[in-house]
Coordinates of C-alpha atoms in Angstrom, one line a residue:
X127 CA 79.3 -9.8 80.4
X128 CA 80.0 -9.9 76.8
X129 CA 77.0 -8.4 74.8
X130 CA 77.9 -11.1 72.3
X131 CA 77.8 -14.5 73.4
X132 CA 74.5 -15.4 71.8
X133 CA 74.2 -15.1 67.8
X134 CA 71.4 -16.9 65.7
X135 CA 71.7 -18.1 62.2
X136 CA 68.8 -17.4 60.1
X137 CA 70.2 -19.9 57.3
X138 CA 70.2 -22.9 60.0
X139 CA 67.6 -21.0 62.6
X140 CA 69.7 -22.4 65.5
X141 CA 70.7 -19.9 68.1
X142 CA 74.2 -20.9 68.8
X143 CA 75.2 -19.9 72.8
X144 CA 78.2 -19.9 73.8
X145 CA 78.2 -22.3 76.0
X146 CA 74.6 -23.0 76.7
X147 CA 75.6 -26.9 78.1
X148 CA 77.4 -24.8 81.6
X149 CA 73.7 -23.8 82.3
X150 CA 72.5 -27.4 82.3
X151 CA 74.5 -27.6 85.8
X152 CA 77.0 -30.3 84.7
X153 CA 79.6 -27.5 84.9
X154 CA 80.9 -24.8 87.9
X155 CA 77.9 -23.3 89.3
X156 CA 79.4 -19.8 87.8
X157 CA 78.6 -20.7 84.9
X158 CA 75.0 -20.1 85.8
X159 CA 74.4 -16.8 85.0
X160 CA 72.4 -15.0 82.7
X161 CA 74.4 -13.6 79.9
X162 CA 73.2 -10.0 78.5
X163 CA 71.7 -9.8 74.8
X164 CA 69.9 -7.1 74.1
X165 CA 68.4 -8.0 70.8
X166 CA 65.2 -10.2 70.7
X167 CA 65.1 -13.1 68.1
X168 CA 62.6 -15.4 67.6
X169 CA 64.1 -19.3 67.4
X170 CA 63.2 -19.0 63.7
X171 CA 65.3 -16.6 62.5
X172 CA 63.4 -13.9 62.4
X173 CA 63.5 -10.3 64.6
X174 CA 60.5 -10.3 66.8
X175 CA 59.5 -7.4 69.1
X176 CA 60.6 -7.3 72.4
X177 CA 58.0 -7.3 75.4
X178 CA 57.8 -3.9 75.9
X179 CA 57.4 -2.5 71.9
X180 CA 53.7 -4.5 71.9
X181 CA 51.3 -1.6 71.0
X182 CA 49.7 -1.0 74.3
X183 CA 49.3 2.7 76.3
X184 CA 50.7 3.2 79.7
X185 CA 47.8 2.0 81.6
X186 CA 47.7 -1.1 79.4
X187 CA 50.5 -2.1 80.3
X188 CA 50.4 -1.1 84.0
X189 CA 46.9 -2.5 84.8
X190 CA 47.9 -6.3 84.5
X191 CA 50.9 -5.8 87.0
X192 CA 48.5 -4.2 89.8
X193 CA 45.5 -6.7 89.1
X194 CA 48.3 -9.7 89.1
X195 CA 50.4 -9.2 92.0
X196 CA 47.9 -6.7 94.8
X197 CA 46.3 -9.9 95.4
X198 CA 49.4 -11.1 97.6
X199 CA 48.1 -8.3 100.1
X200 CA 45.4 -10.8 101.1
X201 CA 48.2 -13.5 102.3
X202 CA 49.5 -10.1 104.2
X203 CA 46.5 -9.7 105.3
X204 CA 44.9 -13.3 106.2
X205 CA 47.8 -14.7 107.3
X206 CA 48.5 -11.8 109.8
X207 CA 45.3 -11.6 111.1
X208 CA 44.9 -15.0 112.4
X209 CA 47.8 -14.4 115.1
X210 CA 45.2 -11.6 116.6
X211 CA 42.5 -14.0 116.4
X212 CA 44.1 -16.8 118.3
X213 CA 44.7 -14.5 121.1
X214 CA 41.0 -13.4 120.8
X215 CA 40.0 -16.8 121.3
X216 CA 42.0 -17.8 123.8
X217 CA 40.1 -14.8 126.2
X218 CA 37.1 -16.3 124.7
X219 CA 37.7 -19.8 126.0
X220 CA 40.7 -20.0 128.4
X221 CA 40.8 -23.2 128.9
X222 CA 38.8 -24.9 126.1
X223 CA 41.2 -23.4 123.7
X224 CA 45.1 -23.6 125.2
X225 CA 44.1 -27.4 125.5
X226 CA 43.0 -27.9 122.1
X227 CA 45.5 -29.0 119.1
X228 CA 43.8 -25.8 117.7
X229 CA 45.7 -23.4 119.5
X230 CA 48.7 -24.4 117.0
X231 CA 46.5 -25.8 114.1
X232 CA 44.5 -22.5 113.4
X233 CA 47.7 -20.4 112.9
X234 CA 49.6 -23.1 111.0
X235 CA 47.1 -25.0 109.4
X236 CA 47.6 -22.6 106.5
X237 CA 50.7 -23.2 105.9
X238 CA 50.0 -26.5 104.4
X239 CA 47.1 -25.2 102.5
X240 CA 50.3 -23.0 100.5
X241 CA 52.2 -25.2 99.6
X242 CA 48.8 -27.3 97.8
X243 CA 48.1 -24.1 96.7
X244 CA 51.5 -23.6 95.2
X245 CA 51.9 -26.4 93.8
X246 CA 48.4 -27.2 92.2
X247 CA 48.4 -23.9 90.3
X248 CA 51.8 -23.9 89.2
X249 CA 50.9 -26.6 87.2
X250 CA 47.7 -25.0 86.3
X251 CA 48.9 -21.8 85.7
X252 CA 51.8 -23.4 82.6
X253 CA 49.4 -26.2 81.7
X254 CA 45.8 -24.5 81.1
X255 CA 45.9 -20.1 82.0
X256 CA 47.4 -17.9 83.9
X257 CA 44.5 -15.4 83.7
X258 CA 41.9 -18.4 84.9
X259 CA 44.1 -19.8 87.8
X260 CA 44.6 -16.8 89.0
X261 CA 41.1 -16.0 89.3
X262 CA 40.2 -19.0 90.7
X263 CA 42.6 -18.4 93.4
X264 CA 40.8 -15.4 94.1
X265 CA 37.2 -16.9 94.1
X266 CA 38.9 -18.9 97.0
X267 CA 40.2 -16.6 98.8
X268 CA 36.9 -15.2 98.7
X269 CA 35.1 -18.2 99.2
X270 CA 36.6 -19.3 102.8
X271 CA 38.0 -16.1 104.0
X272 CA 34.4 -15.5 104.3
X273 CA 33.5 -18.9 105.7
X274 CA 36.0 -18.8 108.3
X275 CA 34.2 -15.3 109.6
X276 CA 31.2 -17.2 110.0
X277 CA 32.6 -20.8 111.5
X278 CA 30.6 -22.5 113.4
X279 CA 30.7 -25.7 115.8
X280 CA 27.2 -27.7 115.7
X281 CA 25.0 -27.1 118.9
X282 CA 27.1 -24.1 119.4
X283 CA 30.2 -26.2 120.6
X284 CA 33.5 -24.6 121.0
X285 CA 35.3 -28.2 119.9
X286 CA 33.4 -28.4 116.9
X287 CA 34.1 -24.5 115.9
X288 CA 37.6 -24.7 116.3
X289 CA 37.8 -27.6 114.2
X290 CA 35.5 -25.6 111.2
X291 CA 38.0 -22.9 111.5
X292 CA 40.8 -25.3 111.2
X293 CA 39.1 -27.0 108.4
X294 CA 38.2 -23.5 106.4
X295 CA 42.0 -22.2 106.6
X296 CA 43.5 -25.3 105.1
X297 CA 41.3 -24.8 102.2
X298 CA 41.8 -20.5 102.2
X299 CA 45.5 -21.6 102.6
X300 CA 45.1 -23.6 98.8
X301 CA 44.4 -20.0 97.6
X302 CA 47.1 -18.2 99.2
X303 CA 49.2 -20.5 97.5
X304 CA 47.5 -20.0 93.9
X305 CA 48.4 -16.4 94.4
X306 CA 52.5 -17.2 94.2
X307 CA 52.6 -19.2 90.8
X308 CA 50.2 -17.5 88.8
X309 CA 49.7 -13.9 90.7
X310 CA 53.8 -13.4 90.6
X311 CA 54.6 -15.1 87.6
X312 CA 52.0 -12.8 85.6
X313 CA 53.2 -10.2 87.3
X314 CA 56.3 -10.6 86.7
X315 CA 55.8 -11.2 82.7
X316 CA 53.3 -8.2 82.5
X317 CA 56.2 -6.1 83.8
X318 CA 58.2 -7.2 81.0
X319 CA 55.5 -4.7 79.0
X320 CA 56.9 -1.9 81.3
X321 CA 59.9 0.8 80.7
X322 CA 62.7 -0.5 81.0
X323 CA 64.7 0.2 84.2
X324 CA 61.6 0.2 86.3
X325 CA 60.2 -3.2 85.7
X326 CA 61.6 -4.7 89.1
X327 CA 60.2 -1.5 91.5
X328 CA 57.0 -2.6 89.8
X329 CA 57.2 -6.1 90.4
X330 CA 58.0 -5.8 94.6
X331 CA 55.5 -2.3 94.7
X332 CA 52.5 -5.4 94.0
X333 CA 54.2 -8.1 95.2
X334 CA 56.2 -8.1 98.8
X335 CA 54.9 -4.9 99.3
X336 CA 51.3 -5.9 99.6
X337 CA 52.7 -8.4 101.4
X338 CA 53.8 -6.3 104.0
X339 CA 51.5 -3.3 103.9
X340 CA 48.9 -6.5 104.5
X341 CA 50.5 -7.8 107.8
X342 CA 50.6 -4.0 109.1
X343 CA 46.8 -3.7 108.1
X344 CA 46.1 -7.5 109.6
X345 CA 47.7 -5.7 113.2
X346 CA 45.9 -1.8 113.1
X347 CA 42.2 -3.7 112.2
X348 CA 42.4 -6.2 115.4
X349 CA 43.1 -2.8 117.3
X350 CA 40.1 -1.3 115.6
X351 CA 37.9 -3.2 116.1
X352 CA 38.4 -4.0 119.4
X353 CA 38.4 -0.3 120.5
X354 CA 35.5 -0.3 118.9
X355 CA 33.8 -3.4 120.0
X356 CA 35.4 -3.4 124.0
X357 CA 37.0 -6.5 125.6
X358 CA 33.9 -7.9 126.5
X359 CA 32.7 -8.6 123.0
X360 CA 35.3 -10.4 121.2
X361 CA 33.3 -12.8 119.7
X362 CA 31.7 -10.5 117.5
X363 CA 35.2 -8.6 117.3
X364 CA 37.3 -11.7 115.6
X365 CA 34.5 -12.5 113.2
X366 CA 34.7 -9.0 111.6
X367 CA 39.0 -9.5 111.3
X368 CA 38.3 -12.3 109.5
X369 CA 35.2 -11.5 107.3
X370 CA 36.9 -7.9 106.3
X371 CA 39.7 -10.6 104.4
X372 CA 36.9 -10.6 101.8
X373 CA 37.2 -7.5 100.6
X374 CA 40.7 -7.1 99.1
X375 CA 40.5 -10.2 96.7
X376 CA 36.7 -9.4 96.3
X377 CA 37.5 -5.9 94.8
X378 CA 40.3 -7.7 92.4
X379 CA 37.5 -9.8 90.7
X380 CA 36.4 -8.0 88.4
X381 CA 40.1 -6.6 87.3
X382 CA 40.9 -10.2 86.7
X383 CA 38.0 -11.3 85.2
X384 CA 38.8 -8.8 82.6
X385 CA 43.0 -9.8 82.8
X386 CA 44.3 -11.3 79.7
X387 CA 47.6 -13.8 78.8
X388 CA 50.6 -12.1 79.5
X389 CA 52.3 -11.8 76.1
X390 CA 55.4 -13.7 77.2
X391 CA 52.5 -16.7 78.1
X392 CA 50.8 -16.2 74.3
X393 CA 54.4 -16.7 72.5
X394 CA 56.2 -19.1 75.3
X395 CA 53.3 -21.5 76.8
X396 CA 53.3 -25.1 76.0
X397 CA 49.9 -25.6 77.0
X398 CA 49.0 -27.5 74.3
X399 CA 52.4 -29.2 73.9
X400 CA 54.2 -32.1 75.6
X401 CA 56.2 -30.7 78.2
X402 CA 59.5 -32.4 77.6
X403 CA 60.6 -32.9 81.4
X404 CA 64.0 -34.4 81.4
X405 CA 65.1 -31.6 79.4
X406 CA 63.7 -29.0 81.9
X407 CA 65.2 -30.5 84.5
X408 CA 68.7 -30.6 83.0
X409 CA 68.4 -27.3 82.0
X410 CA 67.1 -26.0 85.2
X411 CA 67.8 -28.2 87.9
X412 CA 71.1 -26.0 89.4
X413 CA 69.5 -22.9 89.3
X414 CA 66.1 -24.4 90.9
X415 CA 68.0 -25.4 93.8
X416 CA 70.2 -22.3 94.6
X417 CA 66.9 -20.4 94.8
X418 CA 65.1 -23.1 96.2
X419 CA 67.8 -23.6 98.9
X420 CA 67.9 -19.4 99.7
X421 CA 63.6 -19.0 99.6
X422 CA 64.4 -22.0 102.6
X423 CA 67.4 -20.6 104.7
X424 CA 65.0 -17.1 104.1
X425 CA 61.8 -18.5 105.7
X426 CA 63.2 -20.4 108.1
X427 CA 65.4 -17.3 109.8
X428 CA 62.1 -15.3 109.4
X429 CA 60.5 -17.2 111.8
X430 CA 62.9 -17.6 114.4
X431 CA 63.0 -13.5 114.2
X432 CA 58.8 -13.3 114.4
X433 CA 59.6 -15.2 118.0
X434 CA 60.5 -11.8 119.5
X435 CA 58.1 -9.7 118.4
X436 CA 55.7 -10.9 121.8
X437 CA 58.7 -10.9 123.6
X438 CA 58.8 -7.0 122.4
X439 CA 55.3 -7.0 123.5
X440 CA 55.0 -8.3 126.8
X441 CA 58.3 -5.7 128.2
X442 CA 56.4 -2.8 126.8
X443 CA 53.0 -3.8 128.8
X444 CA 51.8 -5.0 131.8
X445 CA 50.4 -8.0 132.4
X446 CA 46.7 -6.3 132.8
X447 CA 47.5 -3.9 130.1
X448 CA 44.1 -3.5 127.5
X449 CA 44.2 -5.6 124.4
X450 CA 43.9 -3.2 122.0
X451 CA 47.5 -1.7 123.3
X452 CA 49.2 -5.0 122.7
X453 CA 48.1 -4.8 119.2
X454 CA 49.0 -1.3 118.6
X455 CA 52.4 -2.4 119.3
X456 CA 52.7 -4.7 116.9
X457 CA 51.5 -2.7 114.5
X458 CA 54.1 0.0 115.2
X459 CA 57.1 -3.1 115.0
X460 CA 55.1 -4.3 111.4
X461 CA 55.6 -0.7 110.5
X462 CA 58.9 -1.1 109.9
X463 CA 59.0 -3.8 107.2
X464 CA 57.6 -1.0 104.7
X465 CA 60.9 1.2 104.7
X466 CA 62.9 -1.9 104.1
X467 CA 60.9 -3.3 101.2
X468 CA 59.8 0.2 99.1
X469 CA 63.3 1.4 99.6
X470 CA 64.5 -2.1 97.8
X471 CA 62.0 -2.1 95.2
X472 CA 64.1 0.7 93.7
X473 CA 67.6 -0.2 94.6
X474 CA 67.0 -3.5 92.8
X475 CA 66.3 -1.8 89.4
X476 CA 69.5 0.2 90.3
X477 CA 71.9 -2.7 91.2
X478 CA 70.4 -5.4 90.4
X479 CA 68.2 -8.3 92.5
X480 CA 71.2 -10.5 93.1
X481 CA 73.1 -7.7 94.4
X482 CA 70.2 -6.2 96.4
X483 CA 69.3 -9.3 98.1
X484 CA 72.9 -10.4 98.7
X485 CA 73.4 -6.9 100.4
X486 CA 70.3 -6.8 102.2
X487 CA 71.0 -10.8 103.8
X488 CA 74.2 -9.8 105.0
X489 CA 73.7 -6.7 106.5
X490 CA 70.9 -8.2 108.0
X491 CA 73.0 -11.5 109.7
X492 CA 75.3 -8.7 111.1
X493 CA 72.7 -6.6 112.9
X494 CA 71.3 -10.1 114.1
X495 CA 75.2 -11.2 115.2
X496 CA 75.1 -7.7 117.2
X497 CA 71.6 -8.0 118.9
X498 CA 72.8 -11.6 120.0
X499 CA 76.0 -10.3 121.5
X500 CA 73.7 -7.3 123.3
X501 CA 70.7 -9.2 124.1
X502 CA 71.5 -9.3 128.0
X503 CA 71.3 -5.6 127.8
X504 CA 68.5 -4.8 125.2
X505 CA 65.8 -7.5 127.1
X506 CA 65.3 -4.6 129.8
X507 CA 62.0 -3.3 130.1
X508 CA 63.9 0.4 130.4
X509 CA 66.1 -0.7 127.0
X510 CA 62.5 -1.1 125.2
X511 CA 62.7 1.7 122.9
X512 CA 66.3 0.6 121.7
X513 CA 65.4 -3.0 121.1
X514 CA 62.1 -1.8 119.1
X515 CA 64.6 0.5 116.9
X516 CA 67.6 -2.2 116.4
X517 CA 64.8 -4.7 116.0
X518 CA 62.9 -2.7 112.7
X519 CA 66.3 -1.8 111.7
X520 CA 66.7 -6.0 111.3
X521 CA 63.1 -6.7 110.1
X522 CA 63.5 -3.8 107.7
X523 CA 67.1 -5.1 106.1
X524 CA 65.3 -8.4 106.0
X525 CA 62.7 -7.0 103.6
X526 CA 65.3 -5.2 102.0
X527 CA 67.0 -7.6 100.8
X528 CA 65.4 -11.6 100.3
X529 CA 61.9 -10.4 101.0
X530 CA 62.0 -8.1 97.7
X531 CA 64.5 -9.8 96.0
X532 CA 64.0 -13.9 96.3
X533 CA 60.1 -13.9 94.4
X534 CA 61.8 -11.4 91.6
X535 CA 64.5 -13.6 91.1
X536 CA 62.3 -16.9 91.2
X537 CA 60.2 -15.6 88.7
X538 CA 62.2 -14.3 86.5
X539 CA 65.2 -17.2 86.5
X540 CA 63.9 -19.5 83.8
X541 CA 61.6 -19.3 80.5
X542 CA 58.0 -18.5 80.1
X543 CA 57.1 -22.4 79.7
X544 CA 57.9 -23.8 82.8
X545 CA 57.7 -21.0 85.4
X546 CA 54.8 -21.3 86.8
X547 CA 55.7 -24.9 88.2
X548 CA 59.3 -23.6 88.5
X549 CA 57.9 -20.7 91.2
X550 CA 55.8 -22.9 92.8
X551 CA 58.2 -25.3 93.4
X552 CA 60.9 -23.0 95.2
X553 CA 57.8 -21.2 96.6
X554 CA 56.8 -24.4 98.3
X555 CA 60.4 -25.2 99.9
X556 CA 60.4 -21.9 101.1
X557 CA 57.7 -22.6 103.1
X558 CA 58.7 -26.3 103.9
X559 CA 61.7 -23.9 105.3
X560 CA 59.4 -21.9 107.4
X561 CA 57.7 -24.7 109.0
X562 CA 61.1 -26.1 109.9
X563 CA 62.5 -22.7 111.2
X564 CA 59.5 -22.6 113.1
X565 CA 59.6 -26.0 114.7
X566 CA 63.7 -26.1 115.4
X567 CA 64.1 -22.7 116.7
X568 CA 61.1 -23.1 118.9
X569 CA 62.4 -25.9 120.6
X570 CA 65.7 -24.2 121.4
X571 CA 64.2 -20.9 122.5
X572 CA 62.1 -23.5 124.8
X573 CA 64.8 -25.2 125.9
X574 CA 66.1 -22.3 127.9
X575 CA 63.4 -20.0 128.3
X576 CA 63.1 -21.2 132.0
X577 CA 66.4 -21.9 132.9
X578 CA 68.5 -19.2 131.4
X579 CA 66.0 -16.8 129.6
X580 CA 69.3 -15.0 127.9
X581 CA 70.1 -17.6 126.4
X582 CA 66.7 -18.6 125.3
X583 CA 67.0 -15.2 123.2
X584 CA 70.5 -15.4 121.7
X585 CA 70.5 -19.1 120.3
X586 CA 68.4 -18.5 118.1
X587 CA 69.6 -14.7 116.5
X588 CA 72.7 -16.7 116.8
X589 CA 71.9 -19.3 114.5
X590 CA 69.7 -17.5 112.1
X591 CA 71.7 -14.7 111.6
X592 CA 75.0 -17.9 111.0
X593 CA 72.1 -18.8 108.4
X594 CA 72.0 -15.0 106.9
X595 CA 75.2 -15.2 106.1
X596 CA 75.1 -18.0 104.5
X597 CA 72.5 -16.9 102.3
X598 CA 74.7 -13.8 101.1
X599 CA 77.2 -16.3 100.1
X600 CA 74.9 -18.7 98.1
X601 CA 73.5 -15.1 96.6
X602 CA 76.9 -13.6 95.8
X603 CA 78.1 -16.0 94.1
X604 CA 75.8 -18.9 93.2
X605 CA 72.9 -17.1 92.0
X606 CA 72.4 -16.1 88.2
X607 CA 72.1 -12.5 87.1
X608 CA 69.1 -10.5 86.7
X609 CA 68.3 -8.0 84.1
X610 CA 65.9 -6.0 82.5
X611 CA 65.2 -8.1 79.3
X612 CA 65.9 -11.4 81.4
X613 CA 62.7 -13.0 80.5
X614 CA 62.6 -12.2 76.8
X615 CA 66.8 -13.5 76.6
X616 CA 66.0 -16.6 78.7
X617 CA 62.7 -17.4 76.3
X618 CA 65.4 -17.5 73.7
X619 CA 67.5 -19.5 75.2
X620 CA 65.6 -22.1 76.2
X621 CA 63.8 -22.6 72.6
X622 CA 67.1 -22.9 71.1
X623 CA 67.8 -25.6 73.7
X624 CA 65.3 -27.6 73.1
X625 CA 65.5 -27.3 69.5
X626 CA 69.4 -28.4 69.7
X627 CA 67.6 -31.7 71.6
X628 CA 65.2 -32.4 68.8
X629 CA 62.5 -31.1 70.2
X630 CA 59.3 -29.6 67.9
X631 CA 59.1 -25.8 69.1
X632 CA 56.8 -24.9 66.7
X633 CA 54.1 -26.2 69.1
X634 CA 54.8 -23.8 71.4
X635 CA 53.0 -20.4 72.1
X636 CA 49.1 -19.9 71.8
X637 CA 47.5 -18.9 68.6
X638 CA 48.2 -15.7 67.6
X639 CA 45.3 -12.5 67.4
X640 CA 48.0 -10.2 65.5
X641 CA 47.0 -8.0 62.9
X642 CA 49.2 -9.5 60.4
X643 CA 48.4 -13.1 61.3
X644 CA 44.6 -12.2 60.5
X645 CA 45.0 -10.6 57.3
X646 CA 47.5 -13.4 56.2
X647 CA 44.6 -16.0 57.2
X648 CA 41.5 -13.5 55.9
X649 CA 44.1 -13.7 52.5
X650 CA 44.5 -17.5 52.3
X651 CA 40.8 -18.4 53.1
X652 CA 39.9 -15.3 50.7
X653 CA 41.6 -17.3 48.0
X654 CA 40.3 -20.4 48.6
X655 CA 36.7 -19.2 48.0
X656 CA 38.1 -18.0 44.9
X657 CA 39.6 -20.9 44.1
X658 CA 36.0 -22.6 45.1
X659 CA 33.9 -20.5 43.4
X660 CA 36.5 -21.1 39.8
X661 CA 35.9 -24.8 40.4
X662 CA 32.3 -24.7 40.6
X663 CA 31.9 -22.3 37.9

């Protein structure tokens, strides 16, 4: 793309875009796309510096990334762990369990919680801080990861504690969903501070990553602690899963507490401005929903794919195999996600996260096509080991591809102003997506499971992977393009849009702490005294 599209005229301080009504989306969706511009100018007129010339050392600029987006290993973590919980309690209480609404409530419960989450704080994380909702996200996470440990049903009843737990992971799932909006989206302008070239490894390293390396952690602790505790004490043993969530958002406290604004927030934010919302949403409302639409088609595979992994399970082991062995395994097939995602984190910076993911979606709705066709042959208890390897290879490609590539794209697709909500929102269909992937595909693999159980285990690689490949398509060609200096260019862009629309942008941004802007104020109230102490003299 042409390096020149975008010039600004300091006489009229209008940036005049090339065409900046195609990105409105009353045009071709091609001409969506983020054009290059490698010089940073301020909607006045005047040359600003770029993110990453602030006056900050390595670790300065490094620190914020880490303390931001590590926190997403506690959803890893807390939303892993329940699944080995929910099997601890149904030894616990056979039958007082599988018959309660519980049994489904305590592992999806959470879900809703995210999307509240997601959405409350990215409002709160545009509207008031990023820093402050973000540690108040963590202060929940903290709060009921530790009260779900210790749930509790009065008199001791098993009704009444299944309903606490219930109750406690709703309200843990509100701070999941905090950690999307304003853990990724500060993340994501921190890294803006960063070398350029590298900024998008950093951004999946302490986002998906900790994802992942949380679900692998969320499957080897269960196994732990149950070697450690033996079968016959599993009520203390799914306590201590649960109450050990504390301590990754716990030992992010202080590193928050101490956080401050993202630069991109101080100049960008319109915290203390009308946000003018039909403006936004023409601007915005295309590229909302192609990433909106993929984050859905993404979730909702996932979960049709997480179907198999007991399936996986229960040919490697016996019916009276130990516990602890059943978990091991599902370590070793979580294992596989971290190849996929680390080795991404790179190749994005190298071609790009529209590329990447469009790459990674495809080649993963192909290995799905081939273990449909081959399912019949790889469901044998003898073809184990080869449905373990062609099933990481898929997970892995999965990870590769949307898992790193669709929160880096959502959070780096619009300006400073509005992406908090703008996260959150395509955060929040993604998991809308992930409920309904859950409940469709369910039902289908149900439908056959009795009857024909091949079947039961095609249909739905069948239609997920259909859905893959889909995705690619949308990716390919729908989505916008990703650079380095996206966020800074966009930030441009959209001030001189809403400038062309009449609106003030001179109340946008926070006050500024710059060296220059206190010595011009120390030299204007300076020579008002003078002026004060002339008058009176």
């Amino acid at each position: 793309m042409s390096t020149s599209s975008i010039r600004l005229d300091p006489d009229t301080a209008m940036e005049r875009p090339l065409s900046i009504e195609k990105h409105t989306g009353h045009t071709p969706p091609e001409a969506a796309p983020i054009q290059e511009q490698p010089t940073n100018t301020s909607y006045e007129g005047q040359s600003r510096p770029a993110y990453d010339e602030t006056e900050k050392s390595r670790w300065e600029r490094l620190w914020p990334v880490i303390a931001c987006g590590a926190g997403l290993f506690s959803d890893g973590y807390l939303n892993g762990v329940i699944g080995f919980v929910s099997t601890m309690l149904g030894k616990i209480y056979p039958t007082a369990y599988a018959s309660s609404p519980a049994q489904r409530n305590v592992s999806s419960i959470t879900f809703a919680g995210t999307v509240v989450g997601m959405l409350i704080f990215g409002y709160t994380s545009d509207h008031y801080s990023r820093k402050w909702s973000l540690f108040a996200s963590t202060v929940i996470l903290i709060a009921f990861a530790a009260l779900s440990a210790g749930s509790y049903g009065a008199g001791g009843s098993s009704s009444g504690l299944f309903a606490a737990l219930t109750a406690w992971r709703f309200l843990l799932g509100i701070g999941i969903g905090g950690e999307y909006p304003a853990g990724s989206v500060g993340c994501a302008e921190s890294t803006g501070e960063l070398k350029s070239g590298t900024r998008n490894r950093w951004f999946i390293l302490f986002t998906n990553v900790q994802i992942d390396i949380g679900f692998v952690v969320s499957a080897l602790v269960p196994m732990i602690v149950v070697l450690i505790t033996g079968e016959n004490h599993l009520r203390a043993a799914w306590r201590i899963c649960l109450g050990l969530g504390v301590i990754p958002p716990l030992s992010l406290l202080y590193l928050r507490l101490k956080l401050n604004e993202p630069e991109a927030y101080r100049r960008e934010t319109m915290a203390k401005a009308k946000t003018p919302w039909l403006l936004v949403i023409k601007f915005y409302w295309w590229r909302l929903t192609i990433v909106s639409l993929i984050w859905f088609i993404y979730d909702f595979s996932g979960y049709s794919f997480s179907l198999f992994s007991s399936t996986i399970v229960d040919n490697l082991l016996g019916d009276n195999s130990p516990l602890w062995k059943s978990f091991g395994w599902t370590t070793l097939i979580y294992l596989f996600y971290l190849p996929g995602c680390i080795g991404g984190s790179f190749v994005s910076d190298w071609l790009g996260p529209k590329t990447t993911l469009g790459i990674g979606v495809l080649a993963q709705g192909i290995v799905g096509f081939i273990m449909a066709g081959v399912y019949s042959y790889l469901a044998h208890p003898q073809n184990v080991a080869g449905f373990v390897i062609v099933y990481g290879v898929f997970l892995a490609l999965g990870e590769f591809g949307p898992g790193d590539n669709i929160g880096l794209i959502a959070s780096k697709s619009c300006a400073t102003a509005v992406r908090g909500q703008y996260y959150g929102i395509a955060a929040a269909i993604g998991k809308i997506g992930a409920f309904v992937g859950d409940q469709v595909l369910a039902i289908l693999y149900n439908r056959y499971k009795d009857t024909d159980p091949i079947k039961a285990g095609q249909y739905p690689f069948f239609v997920s992977s259909a859905l893959c490949i889909l995705s690619a398509g949308i990716a390919f060609f729908l989505l916008p393009h990703i650079g380095q200096d996206t966020i800074d260019e966009e930030d441009v862009k959209f001030r001189a849009y809403l400038a062309e629309n009449g609106y003030d942008v001179s109340q946008m941004g926070v006050q500024r702490e710059s060296a220059e802007h206190i010595v011009g104020q120390t030299e204007v109230e300076g020579g008002n005294e003078v002026t004060e102490k002339v008058a009176k003299a």
